[in-house]
Amino acid sequence: MPWDRNQMAARAAKELKDGFYVNLGIGIPTLVANYIPEGVDVTLQSENGMLGMGPFPYDDEVDPDLINAGKQTITELRRTSYFSSADSFGMIRGGHIDLLILGAMEVSEKGDLANWMIPGKMVKGMGGAMDLVAGVKRVVVVMDHASKSGEPKLLHECALPLTGKQVVDMVISNLGVFEIDRGKGMTLIELADGVTLDEVKAQTEADFKVALR
Amino acid sequence: MEKTFKDARSALDGLLFDGMTIMAGGFGLCGIPENLILAIRDSGVKNLTVISNNAGVDGFGLGMLLNTRKVKKMISSYVGENKEFERQYLSGELELEFNPQGTLAERCRAGGAGVPAFYTKTGVGTLIAEGKEHKVFNGETYIMETGLVADLSIVKAWKGDPQGNLVYRKTARNFNPMMATAGKTTVAEVEEIVELGSLDPDCIHTAGIFVQRLIQGEHEKRIEQRTVRQRETV
């Protein structure tokens, strides 16, 4: 059985290490916060200017001055600090954030990432994605293995305009986990329970080595 | 010199002209100068270039300037769900320049600090890098981005004093501090103008030197994505 959204998020949470400062993208990556392992203390960064992001507020706690990068209302914690967008991206670009978990439309075997633009469609903008993939120490992509129409998303080269070149370190899909040696190539290291290597090969355009753990 | 004005309209008096560039603080609808945007909407000014991370929503925030067709060009990182924006952009009425969010923030910071350009690795190998100077430092490739300044910056803070010292609240700080430094003239609106000496000088976010005019205003503070959790019932 391929992993569902929550299982993918739970697998991504295994990449968290004690003491990490982490930025989570919108969608499945947001769910990772629900699976932080016992005994692992992580601080979530929100690129609009906050470290130490708490859970969503109760109805009577909602504060319009307190939102995350997805513009959702959130809460603060005792460890929270606030800062400007310039300081926020200073800590991102300066390599102070340990881990970024985000979604993608396409990833290449060399670690290129495309997730902000489909030519011919209305483009909403890259937001902070280009800064995050360029600056965060380790970049993990969580995405479905194939598009809704069944097209592979792990490719030799991305067809869509890039968000970053040679920036991805790991891809967690609904079929398994790949490690990427940036600029060199990718290796399948895990299969989702009951998924076979042949199934993965059938849905992958990218070349990859196999070193299952 | 008196920096305090009675309302947004009088605070903008003599500052607006057609074709000017305006920086507007805020992230989404959080920390936006609501009253100053409204006063710009109600003025006769047109053909504006607006530098702001987002473009508001239909009918609120910077969306109000779009509805009245005042904006010629936006420089933003994300324009989100804004039907009027989409319509004007797709019909060619509105020019749009996307900047990565951190690059936009740093361009404003640099502009205000007298730094004409800087190098960043953000966007290397993407469409953003096309036509820009590339340079290798310590084996890594960077692109050059330029600092931004504006004819006018409009920002929103929580509290301000008559000298223009500003304090922001929570994530409503966002782009406001850098934009306050990058305007030839900066007008700030605050929720409360407090007496001189009542802000802790060690905790001022924007020093008054960057703020030429100041107003106190009411703020709707509209929420874009009200997201809550339920209390567990025993």
GROMACS .gro file of C-alpha atoms in nm:
model
  447
    1MET     CA    1   0.000   0.000   0.000
    2PRO     CA    2   0.145   0.342  -0.091
    3TRP     CA    3   0.171   0.584   0.201
    4ASP     CA    4  -0.112   0.832   0.257
    5ARG     CA    5  -0.055   1.200   0.344
    6ASN     CA    6  -0.019   1.132   0.716
    7GLN     CA    7   0.219   0.840   0.665
    8MET     CA    8   0.437   1.057   0.438
    9ALA     CA    9   0.438   1.329   0.704
   10ALA     CA   10   0.526   1.073   0.972
   11ARG     CA   11   0.818   0.946   0.760
   12ALA     CA   12   0.939   1.303   0.704
   13ALA     CA   13   0.928   1.363   1.081
   14LYS     CA   14   1.201   1.099   1.121
   15GLU     CA   15   1.437   1.351   0.958
   16LEU     CA   16   1.395   1.585   1.256
   17LYS     CA   17   1.678   1.585   1.508
   18ASP     CA   18   1.689   1.721   1.862
   19GLY     CA   19   1.765   2.093   1.865
   20PHE     CA   20   1.679   2.152   1.498
   21TYR     CA   21   1.539   2.480   1.370
   22VAL     CA   22   1.293   2.378   1.098
   23ASN     CA   23   1.082   2.546   0.831
   24LEU     CA   24   0.776   2.353   0.712
   25GLY     CA   25   0.607   2.435   0.381
   26ILE     CA   26   0.235   2.441   0.313
   27GLY     CA   27   0.032   2.118   0.267
   28ILE     CA   28   0.165   1.778   0.375
   29PRO     CA   29   0.480   1.937   0.527
   30THR     CA   30   0.258   2.122   0.776
   31LEU     CA   31   0.135   1.783   0.903
   32VAL     CA   32   0.492   1.690   1.001
   33ALA     CA   33   0.444   1.900   1.318
   34ASN     CA   34   0.194   1.634   1.436
   35TYR     CA   35   0.461   1.360   1.425
   36ILE     CA   36   0.760   1.514   1.603
   37PRO     CA   37   0.922   1.213   1.776
   38GLU     CA   38   0.922   1.182   2.154
   39GLY     CA   39   1.230   1.341   2.310
   40VAL     CA   40   1.309   1.548   1.999
   41ASP     CA   41   1.285   1.922   2.059
   42VAL     CA   42   1.250   2.129   1.742
   43THR     CA   43   1.177   2.499   1.689
   44LEU     CA   44   0.958   2.587   1.393
   45GLN     CA   45   1.041   2.896   1.189
   46SER     CA   46   0.782   3.093   0.996
   47GLU     CA   47   0.950   3.306   0.730
   48ASN     CA   48   0.718   3.603   0.782
   49GLY     CA   49   0.916   3.670   1.098
   50MET     CA   50   0.883   3.421   1.382
   51LEU     CA   51   1.079   3.146   1.555
   52GLY     CA   52   0.894   2.913   1.791
   53MET     CA   53   0.561   2.872   1.615
   54GLY     CA   54   0.287   2.723   1.830
   55PRO     CA   55  -0.032   2.536   1.732
   56PHE     CA   56  -0.344   2.692   1.583
   57PRO     CA   57  -0.529   2.909   1.837
   58TYR     CA   58  -0.853   2.830   2.014
   59ASP     CA   59  -1.136   3.044   1.887
   60ASP     CA   60  -1.096   3.302   2.166
   61GLU     CA   61  -0.719   3.327   2.120
   62VAL     CA   62  -0.718   3.436   1.754
   63ASP     CA   63  -0.486   3.736   1.701
   64PRO     CA   64  -0.476   3.908   1.359
   65ASP     CA   65  -0.117   4.020   1.432
   66LEU     CA   66  -0.005   3.658   1.467
   67ILE     CA   67  -0.004   3.453   1.147
   68ASN     CA   68   0.220   3.200   0.974
   69ALA     CA   69   0.363   3.216   0.623
   70GLY     CA   70   0.043   3.056   0.490
   71LYS     CA   71  -0.147   3.352   0.644
   72GLN     CA   72  -0.316   3.118   0.895
   73THR     CA   73  -0.371   3.233   1.251
   74ILE     CA   74  -0.131   3.065   1.496
   75THR     CA   75  -0.004   3.098   1.854
   76GLU     CA   76   0.326   3.175   2.023
   77LEU     CA   77   0.524   2.965   2.271
   78ARG     CA   78   0.742   3.063   2.567
   79ARG     CA   79   1.049   3.038   2.340
   80THR     CA   80   0.902   3.254   2.063
   81SER     CA   81   1.086   3.547   1.908
   82TYR     CA   82   0.969   3.788   1.637
   83PHE     CA   83   1.181   3.971   1.380
   84SER     CA   84   1.158   4.147   1.045
   85SER     CA   85   1.139   3.978   0.705
   86ALA     CA   86   1.499   4.087   0.636
   87ASP     CA   87   1.621   3.922   0.958
   88SER     CA   88   1.406   3.617   0.885
   89PHE     CA   89   1.557   3.564   0.542
   90GLY     CA   90   1.897   3.650   0.683
   91MET     CA   91   1.869   3.344   0.905
   92ILE     CA   92   1.744   3.141   0.607
   93ARG     CA   93   1.998   3.261   0.351
   94GLY     CA   94   2.275   3.259   0.608
   95GLY     CA   95   2.237   2.885   0.662
   96HIS     CA   96   2.107   2.899   1.020
   97ILE     CA   97   1.796   2.686   0.958
   98ASP     CA   98   1.873   2.315   0.980
   99LEU     CA   99   1.594   2.161   0.777
  100LEU     CA  100   1.332   2.258   0.520
  101ILE     CA  101   1.044   2.023   0.436
  102LEU     CA  102   0.838   2.133   0.137
  103GLY     CA  103   0.622   2.013  -0.150
  104ALA     CA  104   0.718   2.005  -0.519
  105MET     CA  105   0.575   1.967  -0.867
  106GLU     CA  106   0.894   1.812  -1.010
  107VAL     CA  107   1.237   1.704  -0.883
  108SER     CA  108   1.528   1.603  -1.105
  109GLU     CA  109   1.777   1.326  -1.038
  110LYS     CA  110   2.044   1.593  -0.973
  111GLY     CA  111   1.829   1.761  -0.708
  112ASP     CA  112   1.675   2.044  -0.912
  113LEU     CA  113   1.334   2.152  -0.780
  114ALA     CA  114   1.033   2.306  -0.956
  115ASN     CA  115   0.734   2.415  -0.753
  116TRP     CA  116   0.635   2.774  -0.831
  117MET     CA  117   0.529   2.819  -1.190
  118ILE     CA  118   0.338   2.649  -1.469
  119PRO     CA  119   0.387   2.840  -1.795
  120GLY     CA  120   0.056   2.948  -1.945
  121LYS     CA  121  -0.120   2.949  -1.611
  122MET     CA  122  -0.161   3.242  -1.373
  123VAL     CA  123   0.156   3.259  -1.167
  124LYS     CA  124   0.103   3.356  -0.805
  125GLY     CA  125   0.470   3.397  -0.725
  126MET     CA  126   0.751   3.208  -0.558
  127GLY     CA  127   0.704   3.366  -0.215
  128GLY     CA  128   0.996   3.256   0.001
  129ALA     CA  129   1.055   2.922  -0.171
  130MET     CA  130   1.363   3.025  -0.374
  131ASP     CA  131   1.531   3.174  -0.068
  132LEU     CA  132   1.448   2.871   0.145
  133VAL     CA  133   1.581   2.607  -0.097
  134ALA     CA  134   1.895   2.814  -0.159
  135GLY     CA  135   1.969   2.881   0.206
  136VAL     CA  136   1.849   2.602   0.435
  137LYS     CA  137   2.114   2.342   0.517
  138ARG     CA  138   1.909   2.033   0.428
  139VAL     CA  139   1.608   2.022   0.194
  140VAL     CA  140   1.353   1.739   0.205
  141VAL     CA  141   1.072   1.721  -0.052
  142VAL     CA  142   0.746   1.546   0.030
  143MET     CA  143   0.524   1.484  -0.272
  144ASP     CA  144   0.314   1.229  -0.456
  145HIS     CA  145   0.531   1.008  -0.675
  146ALA     CA  146   0.328   1.082  -0.989
  147SER     CA  147   0.091   1.360  -1.093
  148LYS     CA  148  -0.286   1.316  -1.078
  149SER     CA  149  -0.279   1.217  -1.447
  150GLY     CA  150  -0.008   0.958  -1.374
  151GLU     CA  151   0.292   1.146  -1.515
  152PRO     CA  152   0.622   1.091  -1.330
  153LYS     CA  153   0.740   1.380  -1.112
  154LEU     CA  154   1.091   1.244  -1.054
  155LEU     CA  155   1.260   1.332  -1.383
  156HIS     CA  156   1.598   1.341  -1.561
  157GLU     CA  157   1.549   1.718  -1.593
  158CYS     CA  158   1.263   1.932  -1.467
  159ALA     CA  159   1.035   2.053  -1.747
  160LEU     CA  160   0.890   2.336  -1.538
  161PRO     CA  161   1.081   2.654  -1.447
  162LEU     CA  162   1.311   2.586  -1.151
  163THR     CA  163   1.278   2.709  -0.796
  164GLY     CA  164   1.635   2.601  -0.726
  165LYS     CA  165   1.915   2.414  -0.899
  166GLN     CA  166   2.077   2.119  -0.718
  167VAL     CA  167   1.907   2.199  -0.389
  168VAL     CA  168   1.720   1.881  -0.285
  169ASP     CA  169   1.873   1.624  -0.046
  170MET     CA  170   1.583   1.381  -0.006
  171VAL     CA  171   1.248   1.300  -0.165
  172ILE     CA  172   0.974   1.125   0.033
  173SER     CA  173   0.694   1.012  -0.198
  174ASN     CA  174   0.393   0.793  -0.138
  175LEU     CA  175   0.599   0.501  -0.278
  176GLY     CA  176   0.927   0.541  -0.091
  177VAL     CA  177   1.229   0.747   0.004
  178PHE     CA  178   1.516   0.867  -0.220
  179GLU     CA  179   1.841   1.026  -0.115
  180ILE     CA  180   1.994   1.275  -0.356
  181ASP     CA  181   2.362   1.353  -0.379
  182ARG     CA  182   2.323   1.707  -0.514
  183GLY     CA  183   2.449   1.736  -0.869
  184LYS     CA  184   2.534   1.366  -0.887
  185GLY     CA  185   2.236   1.134  -0.860
  186MET     CA  186   1.964   0.972  -0.656
  187THR     CA  187   1.930   0.648  -0.463
  188LEU     CA  188   1.616   0.467  -0.352
  189ILE     CA  189   1.667   0.383   0.015
  190GLU     CA  190   1.320   0.279   0.135
  191LEU     CA  191   0.999   0.140  -0.008
  192ALA     CA  192   0.656   0.207   0.143
  193ASP     CA  193   0.510  -0.110   0.296
  194GLY     CA  194   0.398  -0.350   0.023
  195VAL     CA  195   0.527  -0.134  -0.264
  196THR     CA  196   0.761  -0.316  -0.503
  197LEU     CA  197   1.071  -0.189  -0.680
  198ASP     CA  198   0.899  -0.255  -1.013
  199GLU     CA  199   0.610  -0.029  -0.916
  200VAL     CA  200   0.854   0.249  -0.833
  201LYS     CA  201   1.046   0.200  -1.159
  202ALA     CA  202   0.723   0.212  -1.358
  203GLN     CA  203   0.638   0.554  -1.216
  204THR     CA  204   0.985   0.711  -1.223
  205GLU     CA  205   1.159   0.874  -1.518
  206ALA     CA  206   1.472   0.968  -1.324
  207ASP     CA  207   1.767   0.728  -1.309
  208PHE     CA  208   1.829   0.601  -0.959
  209LYS     CA  209   2.043   0.351  -0.774
  210VAL     CA  210   1.890   0.110  -0.526
  211ALA     CA  211   2.034   0.066  -0.177
  212LEU     CA  212   1.740  -0.040   0.037
  213ARG     CA  213   1.795  -0.021   0.412
  214MET     CA  214   0.960   6.948   1.392
  215GLU     CA  215   0.604   6.826   1.430
  216LYS     CA  216   0.568   6.477   1.281
  217THR     CA  217   0.217   6.400   1.403
  218PHE     CA  218  -0.072   6.457   1.163
  219LYS     CA  219  -0.441   6.437   1.239
  220ASP     CA  220  -0.535   6.184   0.972
  221ALA     CA  221  -0.408   5.985   0.675
  222ARG     CA  222  -0.519   6.240   0.417
  223SER     CA  223  -0.336   6.532   0.577
  224ALA     CA  224  -0.030   6.313   0.638
  225LEU     CA  225  -0.006   6.245   0.262
  226ASP     CA  226  -0.062   6.608   0.163
  227GLY     CA  227   0.196   6.718  -0.095
  228LEU     CA  228   0.361   6.375  -0.116
  229LEU     CA  229   0.163   6.208  -0.395
  230PHE     CA  230   0.229   6.243  -0.768
  231ASP     CA  231   0.145   6.042  -1.079
  232GLY     CA  232   0.397   5.773  -1.173
  233MET     CA  233   0.555   5.759  -0.828
  234THR     CA  234   0.691   5.452  -0.650
  235ILE     CA  235   0.533   5.354  -0.318
  236MET     CA  236   0.652   5.087  -0.075
  237ALA     CA  237   0.379   4.940   0.142
  238GLY     CA  238   0.457   4.727   0.448
  239GLY     CA  239   0.269   4.415   0.549
  240PHE     CA  240   0.257   4.041   0.489
  241GLY     CA  241  -0.077   3.931   0.349
  242LEU     CA  242  -0.322   4.151   0.536
  243CYS     CA  243  -0.109   4.144   0.853
  244GLY     CA  244   0.055   4.473   0.948
  245ILE     CA  245  -0.067   4.673   0.648
  246PRO     CA  246  -0.112   5.052   0.661
  247GLU     CA  247  -0.489   5.036   0.614
  248ASN     CA  248  -0.563   5.405   0.660
  249LEU     CA  249  -0.289   5.531   0.430
  250ILE     CA  250  -0.388   5.286   0.156
  251LEU     CA  251  -0.744   5.413   0.184
  252ALA     CA  252  -0.628   5.775   0.159
  253ILE     CA  253  -0.420   5.693  -0.151
  254ARG     CA  254  -0.725   5.525  -0.304
  255ASP     CA  255  -0.929   5.840  -0.243
  256SER     CA  256  -0.661   6.070  -0.387
  257GLY     CA  257  -0.630   6.147  -0.759
  258VAL     CA  258  -0.287   5.987  -0.798
  259LYS     CA  259  -0.234   5.723  -1.068
  260ASN     CA  260   0.021   5.510  -1.258
  261LEU     CA  261   0.179   5.392  -0.935
  262THR     CA  262   0.457   5.139  -0.898
  263VAL     CA  263   0.384   4.959  -0.573
  264ILE     CA  264   0.647   4.753  -0.391
  265SER     CA  265   0.482   4.518  -0.144
  266ASN     CA  266   0.522   4.150  -0.063
  267ASN     CA  267   0.157   4.084  -0.153
  268ALA     CA  268  -0.121   4.271  -0.331
  269GLY     CA  269  -0.400   4.252  -0.075
  270VAL     CA  270  -0.729   4.078  -0.151
  271ASP     CA  271  -1.024   4.186  -0.362
  272GLY     CA  272  -1.156   4.503  -0.202
  273PHE     CA  273  -0.920   4.523   0.095
  274GLY     CA  274  -0.563   4.634   0.151
  275LEU     CA  275  -0.376   4.705  -0.172
  276GLY     CA  276  -0.661   4.533  -0.354
  277MET     CA  277  -0.846   4.863  -0.314
  278LEU     CA  278  -0.586   5.041  -0.528
  279LEU     CA  279  -0.619   4.774  -0.794
  280ASN     CA  280  -0.995   4.811  -0.805
  281THR     CA  281  -0.955   5.182  -0.880
  282ARG     CA  282  -0.685   5.108  -1.141
  283LYS     CA  283  -0.422   5.321  -0.972
  284VAL     CA  284  -0.143   5.068  -1.002
  285LYS     CA  285   0.070   5.037  -1.315
  286LYS     CA  286   0.324   4.792  -1.177
  287MET     CA  287   0.360   4.567  -0.872
  288ILE     CA  288   0.687   4.433  -0.731
  289SER     CA  289   0.588   4.141  -0.507
  290SER     CA  290   0.682   3.786  -0.410
  291TYR     CA  291   0.333   3.636  -0.403
  292VAL     CA  292   0.002   3.774  -0.524
  293GLY     CA  293  -0.224   3.496  -0.396
  294GLU     CA  294  -0.596   3.492  -0.437
  295ASN     CA  295  -0.688   3.822  -0.596
  296LYS     CA  296  -0.929   3.798  -0.889
  297GLU     CA  297  -0.898   4.163  -0.994
  298PHE     CA  298  -0.520   4.136  -0.988
  299GLU     CA  299  -0.537   3.827  -1.209
  300ARG     CA  300  -0.775   3.994  -1.452
  301GLN     CA  301  -0.564   4.309  -1.489
  302TYR     CA  302  -0.243   4.109  -1.519
  303LEU     CA  303  -0.376   3.867  -1.781
  304SER     CA  304  -0.525   4.153  -1.986
  305GLY     CA  305  -0.188   4.333  -1.983
  306GLU     CA  306  -0.313   4.635  -1.785
  307LEU     CA  307  -0.087   4.559  -1.491
  308GLU     CA  308   0.284   4.491  -1.498
  309LEU     CA  309   0.422   4.247  -1.245
  310GLU     CA  310   0.776   4.183  -1.124
  311PHE     CA  311   0.820   3.881  -0.900
  312ASN     CA  312   1.104   3.889  -0.649
  313PRO     CA  313   1.186   3.603  -0.414
  314GLN     CA  314   1.058   3.711  -0.072
  315GLY     CA  315   1.399   3.725   0.095
  316THR     CA  316   1.549   3.907  -0.202
  317LEU     CA  317   1.267   4.162  -0.184
  318ALA     CA  318   1.323   4.214   0.188
  319GLU     CA  319   1.698   4.254   0.139
  320ARG     CA  320   1.653   4.490  -0.157
  321CYS     CA  321   1.450   4.719   0.069
  322ARG     CA  322   1.699   4.688   0.354
  323ALA     CA  323   1.989   4.760   0.116
  324GLY     CA  324   1.812   5.057  -0.044
  325GLY     CA  325   1.747   5.214   0.293
  326ALA     CA  326   2.103   5.152   0.406
  327GLY     CA  327   2.265   5.311   0.100
  328VAL     CA  328   2.380   4.981  -0.045
  329PRO     CA  329   2.318   4.995  -0.423
  330ALA     CA  330   2.348   4.619  -0.482
  331PHE     CA  331   2.436   4.289  -0.319
  332TYR     CA  332   2.500   3.927  -0.415
  333THR     CA  333   2.274   3.637  -0.320
  334LYS     CA  334   2.253   3.268  -0.406
  335THR     CA  335   1.872   3.285  -0.407
  336GLY     CA  336   1.745   3.216  -0.759
  337VAL     CA  337   2.074   3.102  -0.914
  338GLY     CA  338   1.992   2.872  -1.208
  339THR     CA  339   1.631   2.997  -1.230
  340LEU     CA  340   1.440   3.249  -1.445
  341ILE     CA  341   1.510   3.511  -1.177
  342ALA     CA  342   1.883   3.499  -1.255
  343GLU     CA  343   1.846   3.570  -1.628
  344GLY     CA  344   2.021   3.891  -1.733
  345LYS     CA  345   2.173   3.945  -1.389
  346GLU     CA  346   2.545   3.962  -1.311
  347HIS     CA  347   2.682   3.631  -1.179
  348LYS     CA  348   2.986   3.615  -0.956
  349VAL     CA  349   3.166   3.331  -0.780
  350PHE     CA  350   3.267   3.373  -0.415
  351ASN     CA  351   3.448   3.087  -0.240
  352GLY     CA  352   3.348   2.846  -0.516
  353GLU     CA  353   2.978   2.924  -0.500
  354THR     CA  354   2.782   3.122  -0.762
  355TYR     CA  355   2.579   3.428  -0.664
  356ILE     CA  356   2.367   3.678  -0.858
  357MET     CA  357   2.361   4.053  -0.812
  358GLU     CA  358   2.041   4.217  -0.694
  359THR     CA  359   1.993   4.592  -0.659
  360GLY     CA  360   1.874   4.793  -0.360
  361LEU     CA  361   1.528   4.947  -0.376
  362VAL     CA  362   1.417   5.293  -0.272
  363ALA     CA  363   1.075   5.455  -0.302
  364ASP     CA  364   0.938   5.805  -0.333
  365LEU     CA  365   0.711   5.720  -0.042
  366SER     CA  366   0.700   5.438   0.212
  367ILE     CA  367   0.384   5.368   0.406
  368VAL     CA  368   0.418   5.146   0.711
  369LYS     CA  369   0.208   5.023   1.000
  370ALA     CA  370   0.332   4.986   1.358
  371TRP     CA  371   0.170   4.912   1.693
  372LYS     CA  372   0.293   5.212   1.889
  373GLY     CA  373   0.481   5.525   1.798
  374ASP     CA  374   0.595   5.836   1.979
  375PRO     CA  375   0.594   6.195   1.849
  376GLN     CA  376   0.959   6.155   1.738
  377GLY     CA  377   0.852   5.873   1.506
  378ASN     CA  378   1.007   5.591   1.709
  379LEU     CA  379   0.811   5.278   1.628
  380VAL     CA  380   0.735   4.945   1.792
  381TYR     CA  381   0.570   4.664   1.598
  382ARG     CA  382   0.364   4.377   1.736
  383LYS     CA  383   0.423   4.005   1.671
  384THR     CA  384   0.427   3.902   1.302
  385ALA     CA  385   0.279   4.238   1.198
  386ARG     CA  386   0.642   4.359   1.188
  387ASN     CA  387   0.737   4.173   0.865
  388PHE     CA  388   0.841   4.417   0.586
  389ASN     CA  389   0.759   4.737   0.776
  390PRO     CA  390   1.101   4.808   0.934
  391MET     CA  391   1.300   4.783   0.610
  392MET     CA  392   1.046   4.974   0.408
  393ALA     CA  393   1.045   5.250   0.670
  394THR     CA  394   1.415   5.302   0.595
  395ALA     CA  395   1.383   5.298   0.215
  396GLY     CA  396   1.135   5.579   0.150
  397LYS     CA  397   1.247   5.929   0.052
  398THR     CA  398   0.954   6.013   0.277
  399THR     CA  399   0.810   5.761   0.521
  400VAL     CA  400   0.464   5.794   0.668
  401ALA     CA  401   0.377   5.560   0.955
  402GLU     CA  402   0.037   5.478   1.096
  403VAL     CA  403   0.011   5.335   1.445
  404GLU     CA  404  -0.261   5.204   1.671
  405GLU     CA  405  -0.152   5.439   1.945
  406ILE     CA  406   0.068   5.747   1.963
  407VAL     CA  407   0.223   5.742   2.307
  408GLU     CA  408   0.398   6.016   2.504
  409LEU     CA  409   0.769   6.078   2.454
  410GLY     CA  410   0.964   5.865   2.696
  411SER     CA  411   0.704   5.595   2.739
  412LEU     CA  412   0.864   5.356   2.487
  413ASP     CA  413   1.168   5.171   2.622
  414PRO     CA  414   1.458   5.311   2.413
  415ASP     CA  415   1.618   4.965   2.419
  416CYS     CA  416   1.312   4.810   2.255
  417ILE     CA  417   1.245   5.047   1.966
  418HIS     CA  418   1.231   4.863   1.632
  419THR     CA  419   1.241   5.163   1.396
  420ALA     CA  420   1.430   5.473   1.505
  421GLY     CA  421   1.242   5.798   1.451
  422ILE     CA  422   1.496   5.929   1.199
  423PHE     CA  423   1.330   5.710   0.935
  424VAL     CA  424   0.979   5.842   0.996
  425GLN     CA  425   0.883   6.188   0.872
  426ARG     CA  426   0.509   6.177   0.935
  427LEU     CA  427   0.293   5.985   1.179
  428ILE     CA  428  -0.076   5.925   1.233
  429GLN     CA  429  -0.288   5.727   1.475
  430GLY     CA  430  -0.568   5.527   1.314
  431GLU     CA  431  -0.833   5.264   1.363
  432HIS     CA  432  -0.751   4.924   1.215
  433GLU     CA  433  -0.990   4.658   1.097
  434LYS     CA  434  -0.709   4.397   1.089
  435ARG     CA  435  -0.891   4.160   0.859
  436ILE     CA  436  -0.784   3.794   0.887
  437GLU     CA  437  -0.712   3.606   0.564
  438GLN     CA  438  -0.714   3.247   0.695
  439ARG     CA  439  -0.883   3.216   1.031
  440THR     CA  440  -0.757   2.875   1.145
  441VAL     CA  441  -0.853   2.743   1.489
  442ARG     CA  442  -0.842   2.421   1.687
  443GLN     CA  443  -1.117   2.283   1.909
  444ARG     CA  444  -1.084   2.247   2.285
  445GLU     CA  445  -1.109   1.885   2.385
  446THR     CA  446  -1.428   1.833   2.581
  447VAL     CA  447  -1.401   1.627   2.896
   0.00000   0.00000   0.00000
